[in-house]
PDB file of C-alpha atoms and ligand atoms in Angstrom:
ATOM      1  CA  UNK Q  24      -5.601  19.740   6.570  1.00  0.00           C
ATOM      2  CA  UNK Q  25      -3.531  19.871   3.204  1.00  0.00           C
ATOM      3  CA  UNK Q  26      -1.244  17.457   2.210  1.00  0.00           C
ATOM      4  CA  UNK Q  27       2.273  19.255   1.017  1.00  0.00           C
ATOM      5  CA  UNK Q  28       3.263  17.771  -2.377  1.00  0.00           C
ATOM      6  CA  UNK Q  29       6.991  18.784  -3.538  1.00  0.00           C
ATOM      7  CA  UNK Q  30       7.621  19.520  -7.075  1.00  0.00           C
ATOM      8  CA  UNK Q  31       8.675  16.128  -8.326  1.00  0.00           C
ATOM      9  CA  UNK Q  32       7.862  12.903  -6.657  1.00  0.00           C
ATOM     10  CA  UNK Q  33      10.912  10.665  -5.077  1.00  0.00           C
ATOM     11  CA  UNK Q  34      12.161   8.599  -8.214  1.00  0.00           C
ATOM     12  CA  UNK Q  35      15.669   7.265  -6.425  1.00  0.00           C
ATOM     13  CA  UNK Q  36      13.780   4.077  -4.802  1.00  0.00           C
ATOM     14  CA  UNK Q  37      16.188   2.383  -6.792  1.00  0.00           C
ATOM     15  CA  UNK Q  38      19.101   3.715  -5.364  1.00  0.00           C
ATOM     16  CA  UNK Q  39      18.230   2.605  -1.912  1.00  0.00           C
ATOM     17  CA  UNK Q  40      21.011   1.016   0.649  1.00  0.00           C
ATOM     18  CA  UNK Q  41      19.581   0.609   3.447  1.00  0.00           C
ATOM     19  CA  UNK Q  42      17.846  -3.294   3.389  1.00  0.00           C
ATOM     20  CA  UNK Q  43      15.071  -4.352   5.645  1.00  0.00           C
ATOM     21  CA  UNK Q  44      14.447  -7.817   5.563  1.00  0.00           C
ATOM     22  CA  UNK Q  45      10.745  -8.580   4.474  1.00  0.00           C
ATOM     23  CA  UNK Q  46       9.418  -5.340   2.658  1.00  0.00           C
ATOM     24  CA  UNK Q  47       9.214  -5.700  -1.115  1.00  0.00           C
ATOM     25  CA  UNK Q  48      11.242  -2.847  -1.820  1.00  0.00           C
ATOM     26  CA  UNK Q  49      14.442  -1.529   0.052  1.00  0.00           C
ATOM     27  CA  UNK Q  50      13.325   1.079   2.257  1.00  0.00           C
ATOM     28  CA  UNK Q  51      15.582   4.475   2.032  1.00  0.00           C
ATOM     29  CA  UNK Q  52      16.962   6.260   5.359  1.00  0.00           C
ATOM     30  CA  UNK Q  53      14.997   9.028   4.743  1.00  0.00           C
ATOM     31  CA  UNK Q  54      11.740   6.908   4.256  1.00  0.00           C
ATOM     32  CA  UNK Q  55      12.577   4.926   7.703  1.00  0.00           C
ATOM     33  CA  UNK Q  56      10.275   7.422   9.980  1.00  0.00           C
ATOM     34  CA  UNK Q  57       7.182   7.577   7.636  1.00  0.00           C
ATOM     35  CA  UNK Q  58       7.617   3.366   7.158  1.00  0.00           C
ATOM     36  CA  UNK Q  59       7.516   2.876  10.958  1.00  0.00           C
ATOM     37  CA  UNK Q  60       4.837   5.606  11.415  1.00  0.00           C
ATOM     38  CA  UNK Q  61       2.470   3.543   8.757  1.00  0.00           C
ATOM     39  CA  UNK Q  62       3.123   0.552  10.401  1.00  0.00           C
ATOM     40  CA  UNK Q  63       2.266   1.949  14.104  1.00  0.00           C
ATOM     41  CA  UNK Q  64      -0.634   3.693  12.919  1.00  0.00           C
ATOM     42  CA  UNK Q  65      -2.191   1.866  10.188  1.00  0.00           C
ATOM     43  CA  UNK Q  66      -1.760  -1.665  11.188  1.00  0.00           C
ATOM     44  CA  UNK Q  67      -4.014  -2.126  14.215  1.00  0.00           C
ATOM     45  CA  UNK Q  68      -6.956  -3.229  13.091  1.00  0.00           C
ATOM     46  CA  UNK Q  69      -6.142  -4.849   9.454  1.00  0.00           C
ATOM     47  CA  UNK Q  70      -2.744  -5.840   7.835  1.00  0.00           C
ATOM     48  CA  UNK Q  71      -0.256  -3.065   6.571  1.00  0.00           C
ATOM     49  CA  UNK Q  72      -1.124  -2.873   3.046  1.00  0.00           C
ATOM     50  CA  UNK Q  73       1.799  -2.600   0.977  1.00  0.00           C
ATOM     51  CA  UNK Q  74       2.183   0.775  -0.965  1.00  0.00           C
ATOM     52  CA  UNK Q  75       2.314  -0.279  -4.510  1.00  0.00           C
ATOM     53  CA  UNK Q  76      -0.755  -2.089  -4.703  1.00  0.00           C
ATOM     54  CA  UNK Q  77      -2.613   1.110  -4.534  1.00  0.00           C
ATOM     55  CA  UNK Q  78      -2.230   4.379  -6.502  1.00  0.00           C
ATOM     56  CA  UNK Q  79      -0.500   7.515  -4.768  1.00  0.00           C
ATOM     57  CA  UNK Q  80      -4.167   8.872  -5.724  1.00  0.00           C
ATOM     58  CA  UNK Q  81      -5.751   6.624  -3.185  1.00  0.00           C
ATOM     59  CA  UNK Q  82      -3.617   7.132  -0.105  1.00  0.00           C
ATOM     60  CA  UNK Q  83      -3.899  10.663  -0.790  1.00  0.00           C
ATOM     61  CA  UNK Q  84      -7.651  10.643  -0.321  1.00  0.00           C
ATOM     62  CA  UNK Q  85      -7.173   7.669   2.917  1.00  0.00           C
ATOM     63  CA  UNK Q  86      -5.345  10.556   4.417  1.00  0.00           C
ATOM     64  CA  UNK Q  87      -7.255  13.384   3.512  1.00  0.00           C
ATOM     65  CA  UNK Q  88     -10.484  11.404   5.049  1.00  0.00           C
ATOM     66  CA  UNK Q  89      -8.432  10.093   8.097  1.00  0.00           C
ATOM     67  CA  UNK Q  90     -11.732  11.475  10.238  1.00  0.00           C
ATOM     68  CA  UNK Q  91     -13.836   8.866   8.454  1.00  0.00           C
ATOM     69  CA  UNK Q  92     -11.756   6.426   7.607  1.00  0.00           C
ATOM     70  CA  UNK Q  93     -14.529   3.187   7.466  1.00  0.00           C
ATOM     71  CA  UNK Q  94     -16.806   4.452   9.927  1.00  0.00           C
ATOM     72  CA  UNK Q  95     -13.869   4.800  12.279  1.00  0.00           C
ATOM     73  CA  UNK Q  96     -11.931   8.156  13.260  1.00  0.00           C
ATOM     74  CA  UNK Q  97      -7.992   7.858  13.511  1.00  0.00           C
ATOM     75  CA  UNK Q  98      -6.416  10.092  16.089  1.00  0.00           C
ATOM     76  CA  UNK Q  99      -3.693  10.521  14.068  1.00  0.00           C
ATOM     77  CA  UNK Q 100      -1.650  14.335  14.403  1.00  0.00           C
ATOM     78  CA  UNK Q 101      -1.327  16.104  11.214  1.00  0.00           C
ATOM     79  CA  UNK Q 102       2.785  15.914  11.174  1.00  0.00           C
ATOM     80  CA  UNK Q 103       2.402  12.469  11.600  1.00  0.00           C
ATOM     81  CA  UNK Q 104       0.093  11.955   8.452  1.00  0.00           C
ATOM     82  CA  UNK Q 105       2.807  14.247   6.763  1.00  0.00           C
ATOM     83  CA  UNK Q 106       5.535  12.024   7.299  1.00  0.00           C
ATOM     84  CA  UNK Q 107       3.369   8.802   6.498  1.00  0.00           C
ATOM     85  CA  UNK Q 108       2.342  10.458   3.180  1.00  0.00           C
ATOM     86  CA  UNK Q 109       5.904  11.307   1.895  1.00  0.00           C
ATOM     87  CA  UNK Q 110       6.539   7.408   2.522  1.00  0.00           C
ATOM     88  CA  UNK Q 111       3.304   6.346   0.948  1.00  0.00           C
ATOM     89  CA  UNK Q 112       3.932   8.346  -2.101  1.00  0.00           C
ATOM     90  CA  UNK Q 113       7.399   7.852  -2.606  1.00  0.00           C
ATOM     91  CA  UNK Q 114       6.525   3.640  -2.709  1.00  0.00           C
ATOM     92  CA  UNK Q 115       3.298   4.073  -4.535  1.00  0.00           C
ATOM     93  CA  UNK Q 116       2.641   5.287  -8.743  1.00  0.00           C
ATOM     94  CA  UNK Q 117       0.162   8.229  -9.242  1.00  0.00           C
ATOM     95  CA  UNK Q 118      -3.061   6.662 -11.037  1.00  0.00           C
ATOM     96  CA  UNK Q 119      -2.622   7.471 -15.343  1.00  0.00           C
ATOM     97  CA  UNK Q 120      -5.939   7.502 -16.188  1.00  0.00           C
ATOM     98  CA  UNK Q 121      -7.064   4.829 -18.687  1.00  0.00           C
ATOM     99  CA  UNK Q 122     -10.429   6.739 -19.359  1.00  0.00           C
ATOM    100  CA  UNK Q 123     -11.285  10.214 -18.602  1.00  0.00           C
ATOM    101  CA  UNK Q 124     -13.862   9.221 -15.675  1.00  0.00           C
ATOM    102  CA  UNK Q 125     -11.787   6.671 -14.514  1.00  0.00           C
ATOM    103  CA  UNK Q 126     -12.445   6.577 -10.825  1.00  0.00           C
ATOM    104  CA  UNK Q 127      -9.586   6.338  -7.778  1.00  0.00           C
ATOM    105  CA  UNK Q 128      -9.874   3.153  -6.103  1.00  0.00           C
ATOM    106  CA  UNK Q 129     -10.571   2.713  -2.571  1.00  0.00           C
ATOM    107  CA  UNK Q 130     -10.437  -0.520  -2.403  1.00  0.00           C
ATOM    108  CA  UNK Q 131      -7.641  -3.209  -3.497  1.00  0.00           C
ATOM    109  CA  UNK Q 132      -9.576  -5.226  -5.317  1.00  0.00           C
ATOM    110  CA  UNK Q 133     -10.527  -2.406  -7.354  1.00  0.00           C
ATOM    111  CA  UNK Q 134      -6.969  -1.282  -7.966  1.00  0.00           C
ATOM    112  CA  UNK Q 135      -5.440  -1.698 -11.703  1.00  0.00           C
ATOM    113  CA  UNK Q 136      -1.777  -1.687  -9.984  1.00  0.00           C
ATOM    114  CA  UNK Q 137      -2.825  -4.000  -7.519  1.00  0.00           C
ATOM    115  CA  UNK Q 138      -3.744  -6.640 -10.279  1.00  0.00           C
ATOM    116  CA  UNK Q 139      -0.777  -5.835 -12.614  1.00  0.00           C
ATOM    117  CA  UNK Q 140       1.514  -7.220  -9.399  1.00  0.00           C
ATOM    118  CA  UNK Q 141      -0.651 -10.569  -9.939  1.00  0.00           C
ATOM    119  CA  UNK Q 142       0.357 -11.683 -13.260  1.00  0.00           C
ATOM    120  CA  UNK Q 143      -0.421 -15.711 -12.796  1.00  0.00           C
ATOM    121  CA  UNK Q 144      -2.895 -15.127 -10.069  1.00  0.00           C
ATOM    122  CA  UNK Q 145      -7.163 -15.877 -10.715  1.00  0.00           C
ATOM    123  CA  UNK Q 146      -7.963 -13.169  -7.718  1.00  0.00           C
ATOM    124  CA  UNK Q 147     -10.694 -13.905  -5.711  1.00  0.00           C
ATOM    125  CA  UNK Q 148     -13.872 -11.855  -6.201  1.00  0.00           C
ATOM    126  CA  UNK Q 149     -14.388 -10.692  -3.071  1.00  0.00           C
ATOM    127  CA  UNK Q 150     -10.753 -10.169  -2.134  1.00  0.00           C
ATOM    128  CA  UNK Q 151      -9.938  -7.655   0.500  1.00  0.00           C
ATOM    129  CA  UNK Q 152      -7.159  -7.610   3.153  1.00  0.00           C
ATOM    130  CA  UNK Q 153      -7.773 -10.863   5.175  1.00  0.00           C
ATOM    131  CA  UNK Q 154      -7.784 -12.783   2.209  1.00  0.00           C
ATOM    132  CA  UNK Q 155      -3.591 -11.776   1.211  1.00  0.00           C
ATOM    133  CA  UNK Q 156      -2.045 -14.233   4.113  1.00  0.00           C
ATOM    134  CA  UNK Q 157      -4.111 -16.983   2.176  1.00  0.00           C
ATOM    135  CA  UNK Q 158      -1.114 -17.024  -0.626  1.00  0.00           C
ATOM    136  CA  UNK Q 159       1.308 -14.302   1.537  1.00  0.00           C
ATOM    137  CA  UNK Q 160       2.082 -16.009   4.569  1.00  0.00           C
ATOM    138  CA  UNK Q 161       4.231 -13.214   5.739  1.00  0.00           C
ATOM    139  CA  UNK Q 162       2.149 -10.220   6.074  1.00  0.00           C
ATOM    140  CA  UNK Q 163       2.356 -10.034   9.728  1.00  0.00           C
ATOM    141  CA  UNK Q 164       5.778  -9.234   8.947  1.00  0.00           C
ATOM    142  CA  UNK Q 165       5.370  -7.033   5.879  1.00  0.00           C
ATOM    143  CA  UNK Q 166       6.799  -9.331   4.095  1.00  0.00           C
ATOM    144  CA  UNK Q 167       4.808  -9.829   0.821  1.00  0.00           C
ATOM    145  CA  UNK Q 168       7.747 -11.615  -1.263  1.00  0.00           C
ATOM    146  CA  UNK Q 169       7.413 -14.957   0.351  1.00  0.00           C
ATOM    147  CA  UNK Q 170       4.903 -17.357  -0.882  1.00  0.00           C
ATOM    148  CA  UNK Q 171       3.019 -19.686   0.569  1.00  0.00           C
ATOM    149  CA  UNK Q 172       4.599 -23.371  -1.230  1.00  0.00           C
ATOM    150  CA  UNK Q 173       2.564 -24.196  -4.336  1.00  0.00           C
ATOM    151  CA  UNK Q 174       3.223 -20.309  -5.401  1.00  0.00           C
ATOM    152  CA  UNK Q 175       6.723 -21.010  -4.719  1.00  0.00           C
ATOM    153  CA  UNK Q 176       7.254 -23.754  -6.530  1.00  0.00           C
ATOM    154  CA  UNK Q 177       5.473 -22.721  -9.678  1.00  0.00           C
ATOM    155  CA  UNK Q 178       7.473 -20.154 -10.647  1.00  0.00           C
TER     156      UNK Q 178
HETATM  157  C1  LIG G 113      -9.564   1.741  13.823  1.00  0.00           C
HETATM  158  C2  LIG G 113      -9.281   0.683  12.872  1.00  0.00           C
HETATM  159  C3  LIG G 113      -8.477   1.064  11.619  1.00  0.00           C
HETATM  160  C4  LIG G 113      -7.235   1.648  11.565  1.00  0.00           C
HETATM  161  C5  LIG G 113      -6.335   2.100  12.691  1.00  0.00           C
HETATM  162  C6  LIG G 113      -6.925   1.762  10.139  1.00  0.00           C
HETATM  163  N1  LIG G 113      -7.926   1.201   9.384  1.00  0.00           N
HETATM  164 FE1  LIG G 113      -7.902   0.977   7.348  1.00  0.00          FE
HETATM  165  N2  LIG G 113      -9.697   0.030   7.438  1.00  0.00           N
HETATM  166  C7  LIG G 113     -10.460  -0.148   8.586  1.00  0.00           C
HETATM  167  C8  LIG G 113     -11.723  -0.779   8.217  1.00  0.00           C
HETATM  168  C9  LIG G 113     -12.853  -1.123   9.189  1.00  0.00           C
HETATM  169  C10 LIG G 113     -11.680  -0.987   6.820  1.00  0.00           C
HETATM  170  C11 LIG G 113     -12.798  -1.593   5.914  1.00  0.00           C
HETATM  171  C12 LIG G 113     -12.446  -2.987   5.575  1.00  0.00           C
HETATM  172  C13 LIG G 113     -12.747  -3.897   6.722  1.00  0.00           C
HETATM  173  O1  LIG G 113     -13.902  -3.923   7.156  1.00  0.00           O
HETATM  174  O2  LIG G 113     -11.824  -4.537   7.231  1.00  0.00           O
HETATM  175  C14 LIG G 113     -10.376  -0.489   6.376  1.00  0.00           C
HETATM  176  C15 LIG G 113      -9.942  -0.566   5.064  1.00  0.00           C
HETATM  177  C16 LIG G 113      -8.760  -0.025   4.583  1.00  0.00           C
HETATM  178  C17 LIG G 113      -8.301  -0.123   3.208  1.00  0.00           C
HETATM  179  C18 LIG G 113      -8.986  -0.892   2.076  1.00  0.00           C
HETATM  180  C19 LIG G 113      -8.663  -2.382   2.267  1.00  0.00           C
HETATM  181  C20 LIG G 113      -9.205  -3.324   1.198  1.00  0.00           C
HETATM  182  O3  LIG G 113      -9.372  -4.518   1.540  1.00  0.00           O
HETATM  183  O4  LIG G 113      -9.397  -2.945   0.050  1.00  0.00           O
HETATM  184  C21 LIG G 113      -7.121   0.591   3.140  1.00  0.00           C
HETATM  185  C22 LIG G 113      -6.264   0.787   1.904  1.00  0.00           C
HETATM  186  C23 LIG G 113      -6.848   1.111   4.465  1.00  0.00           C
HETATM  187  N3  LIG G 113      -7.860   0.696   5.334  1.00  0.00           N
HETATM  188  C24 LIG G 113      -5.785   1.909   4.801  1.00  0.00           C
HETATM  189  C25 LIG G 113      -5.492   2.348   6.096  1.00  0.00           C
HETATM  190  C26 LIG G 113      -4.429   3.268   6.422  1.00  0.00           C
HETATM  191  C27 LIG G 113      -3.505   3.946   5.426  1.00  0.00           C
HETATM  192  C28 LIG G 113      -4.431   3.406   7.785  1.00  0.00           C
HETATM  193  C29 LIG G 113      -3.548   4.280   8.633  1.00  0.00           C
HETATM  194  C30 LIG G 113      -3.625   5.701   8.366  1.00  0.00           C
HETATM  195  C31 LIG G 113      -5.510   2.572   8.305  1.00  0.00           C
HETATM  196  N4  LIG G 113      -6.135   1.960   7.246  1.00  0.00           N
HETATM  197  C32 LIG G 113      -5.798   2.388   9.644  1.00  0.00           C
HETATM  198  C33 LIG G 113     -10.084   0.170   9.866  1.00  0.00           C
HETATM  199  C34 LIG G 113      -8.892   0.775  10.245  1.00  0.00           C
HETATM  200  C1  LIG G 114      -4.359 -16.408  -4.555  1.00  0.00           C
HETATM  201  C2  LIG G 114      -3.035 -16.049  -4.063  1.00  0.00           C
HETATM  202  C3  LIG G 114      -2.759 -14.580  -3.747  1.00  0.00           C
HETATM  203  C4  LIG G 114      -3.538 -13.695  -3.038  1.00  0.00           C
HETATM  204  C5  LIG G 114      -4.909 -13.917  -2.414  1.00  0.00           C
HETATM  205  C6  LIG G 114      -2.774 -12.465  -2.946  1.00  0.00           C
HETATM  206  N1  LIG G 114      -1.580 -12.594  -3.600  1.00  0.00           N
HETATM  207 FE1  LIG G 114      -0.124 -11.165  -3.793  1.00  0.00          FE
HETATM  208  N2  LIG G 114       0.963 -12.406  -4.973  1.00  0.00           N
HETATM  209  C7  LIG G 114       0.650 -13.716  -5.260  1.00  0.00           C
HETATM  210  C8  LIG G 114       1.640 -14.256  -6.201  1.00  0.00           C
HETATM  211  C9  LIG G 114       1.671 -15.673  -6.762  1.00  0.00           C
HETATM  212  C10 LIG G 114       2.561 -13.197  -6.453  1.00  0.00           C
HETATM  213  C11 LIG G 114       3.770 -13.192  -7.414  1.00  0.00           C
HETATM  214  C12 LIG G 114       3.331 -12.578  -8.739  1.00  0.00           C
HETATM  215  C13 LIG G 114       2.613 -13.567  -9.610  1.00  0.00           C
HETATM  216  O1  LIG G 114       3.142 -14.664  -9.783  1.00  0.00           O
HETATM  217  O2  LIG G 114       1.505 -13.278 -10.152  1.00  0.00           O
HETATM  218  C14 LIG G 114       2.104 -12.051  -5.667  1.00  0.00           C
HETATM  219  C15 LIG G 114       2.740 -10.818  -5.632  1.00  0.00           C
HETATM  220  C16 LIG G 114       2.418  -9.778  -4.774  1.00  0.00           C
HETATM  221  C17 LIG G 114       3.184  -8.563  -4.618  1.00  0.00           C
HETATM  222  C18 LIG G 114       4.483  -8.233  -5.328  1.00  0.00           C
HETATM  223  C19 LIG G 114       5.638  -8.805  -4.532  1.00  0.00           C
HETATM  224  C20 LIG G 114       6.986  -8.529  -5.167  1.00  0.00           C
HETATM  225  O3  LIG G 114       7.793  -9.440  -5.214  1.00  0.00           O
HETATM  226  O4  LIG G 114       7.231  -7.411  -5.609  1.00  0.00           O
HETATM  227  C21 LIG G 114       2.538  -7.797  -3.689  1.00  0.00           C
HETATM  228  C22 LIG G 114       2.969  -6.449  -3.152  1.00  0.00           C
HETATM  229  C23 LIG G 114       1.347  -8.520  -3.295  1.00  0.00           C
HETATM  230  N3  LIG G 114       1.310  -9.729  -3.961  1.00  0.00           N
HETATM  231  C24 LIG G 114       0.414  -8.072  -2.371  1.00  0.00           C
HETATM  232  C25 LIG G 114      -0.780  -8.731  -2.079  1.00  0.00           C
HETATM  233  C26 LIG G 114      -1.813  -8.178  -1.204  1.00  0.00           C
HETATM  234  C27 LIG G 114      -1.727  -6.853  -0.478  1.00  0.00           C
HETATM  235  C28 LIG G 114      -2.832  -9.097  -1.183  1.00  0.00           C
HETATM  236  C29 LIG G 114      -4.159  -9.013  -0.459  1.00  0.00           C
HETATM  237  C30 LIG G 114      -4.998  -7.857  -0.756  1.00  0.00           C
HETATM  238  C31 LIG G 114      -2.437 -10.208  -2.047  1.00  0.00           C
HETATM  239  N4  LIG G 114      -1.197  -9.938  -2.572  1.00  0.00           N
HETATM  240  C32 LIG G 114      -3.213 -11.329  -2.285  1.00  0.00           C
HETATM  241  C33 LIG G 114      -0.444 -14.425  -4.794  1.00  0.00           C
HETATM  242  C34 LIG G 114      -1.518 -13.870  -4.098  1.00  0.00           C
END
């Protein structure tokens, strides 16, 4: 399976109109299938992890492995990964490489983008995808702008 990549990557996010409560960012008419689709398919068995803490580079290769995704295979149609990937990449940044070798994460705790969306936050070591609702208590609901209170009121 191949991935179709057009020429230039999405850059009116901005522009958005169309509001969803919850999500961080606006979500765009055209983006409505693909953000639907990731939530159906890739919130069953851990919490829908928001775009933008990962680079495009990382989704990119969670699609491409979709077969072996964690020791588990996702039954998931190829126009249906098409559709979630336009959405993934139009709300995530492609990784610039700090160092020639630099790897792309597959994991959020080993994602540079992840941690520059944390300014005032001492991450846990071993954080992984349980551990957001700890300080996000809206995840169930996408929602990853509410805090839980002593976030809140320390801003
Ligand atoms: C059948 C269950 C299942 C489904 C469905 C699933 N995943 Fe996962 N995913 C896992 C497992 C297992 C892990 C490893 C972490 C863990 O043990 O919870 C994981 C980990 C991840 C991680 C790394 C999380 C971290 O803490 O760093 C990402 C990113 C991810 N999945 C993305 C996706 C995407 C995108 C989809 C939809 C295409 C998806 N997952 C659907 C089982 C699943
Ligand atoms: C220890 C508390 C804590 C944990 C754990 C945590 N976050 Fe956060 N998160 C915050 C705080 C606080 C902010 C606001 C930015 C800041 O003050 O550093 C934030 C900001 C964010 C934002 C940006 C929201 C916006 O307004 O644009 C996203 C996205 C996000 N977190 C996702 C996650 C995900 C996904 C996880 C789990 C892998 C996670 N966070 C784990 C505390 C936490």
């Amino acid at each position: 399976m191949s991935l179709v990549v057009a020429a230039k990557p999405t850059a009116s996010i901005v522009q958005a109109t169309t509001v969803i409560s919850g999500p961080v960012d606006p979500i765009p008419e055209r983006h409505q299938q693909g953000y639907k689709l990731y939530l159906e398919n890739c919130s069953g068995c851990h919490i829908a992890i928001p775009p933008e803490v990962l680079p495009t580079d990382s989704w990119r290769q969670i699609l491409l492995e979709i077969d072996q995704h964690n020791g588990k295979k996702l039954e998931i149609i190829g126009p249906i990964v098409q559709i979630m990937w336009n959405y993934l990449r139009a709300f995530s940044r492609p990784l610039i490489k700090q160092t020639e070798d630099e790897p792309i994460p597959e994991l959020i705790r080993e994602s540079r983008y992840f941690q520059a969306l944390h300014p005032r936050v001492d991450l846990p070591r071993r954080l992984t995808h349980d551990t957001c609702v700890t300080c996000h208590p809206g995840v169930a609901q996408y929602d990853y702008r509410t805090l839980t209170p002593e976030w809140e009121n320390s801003l």
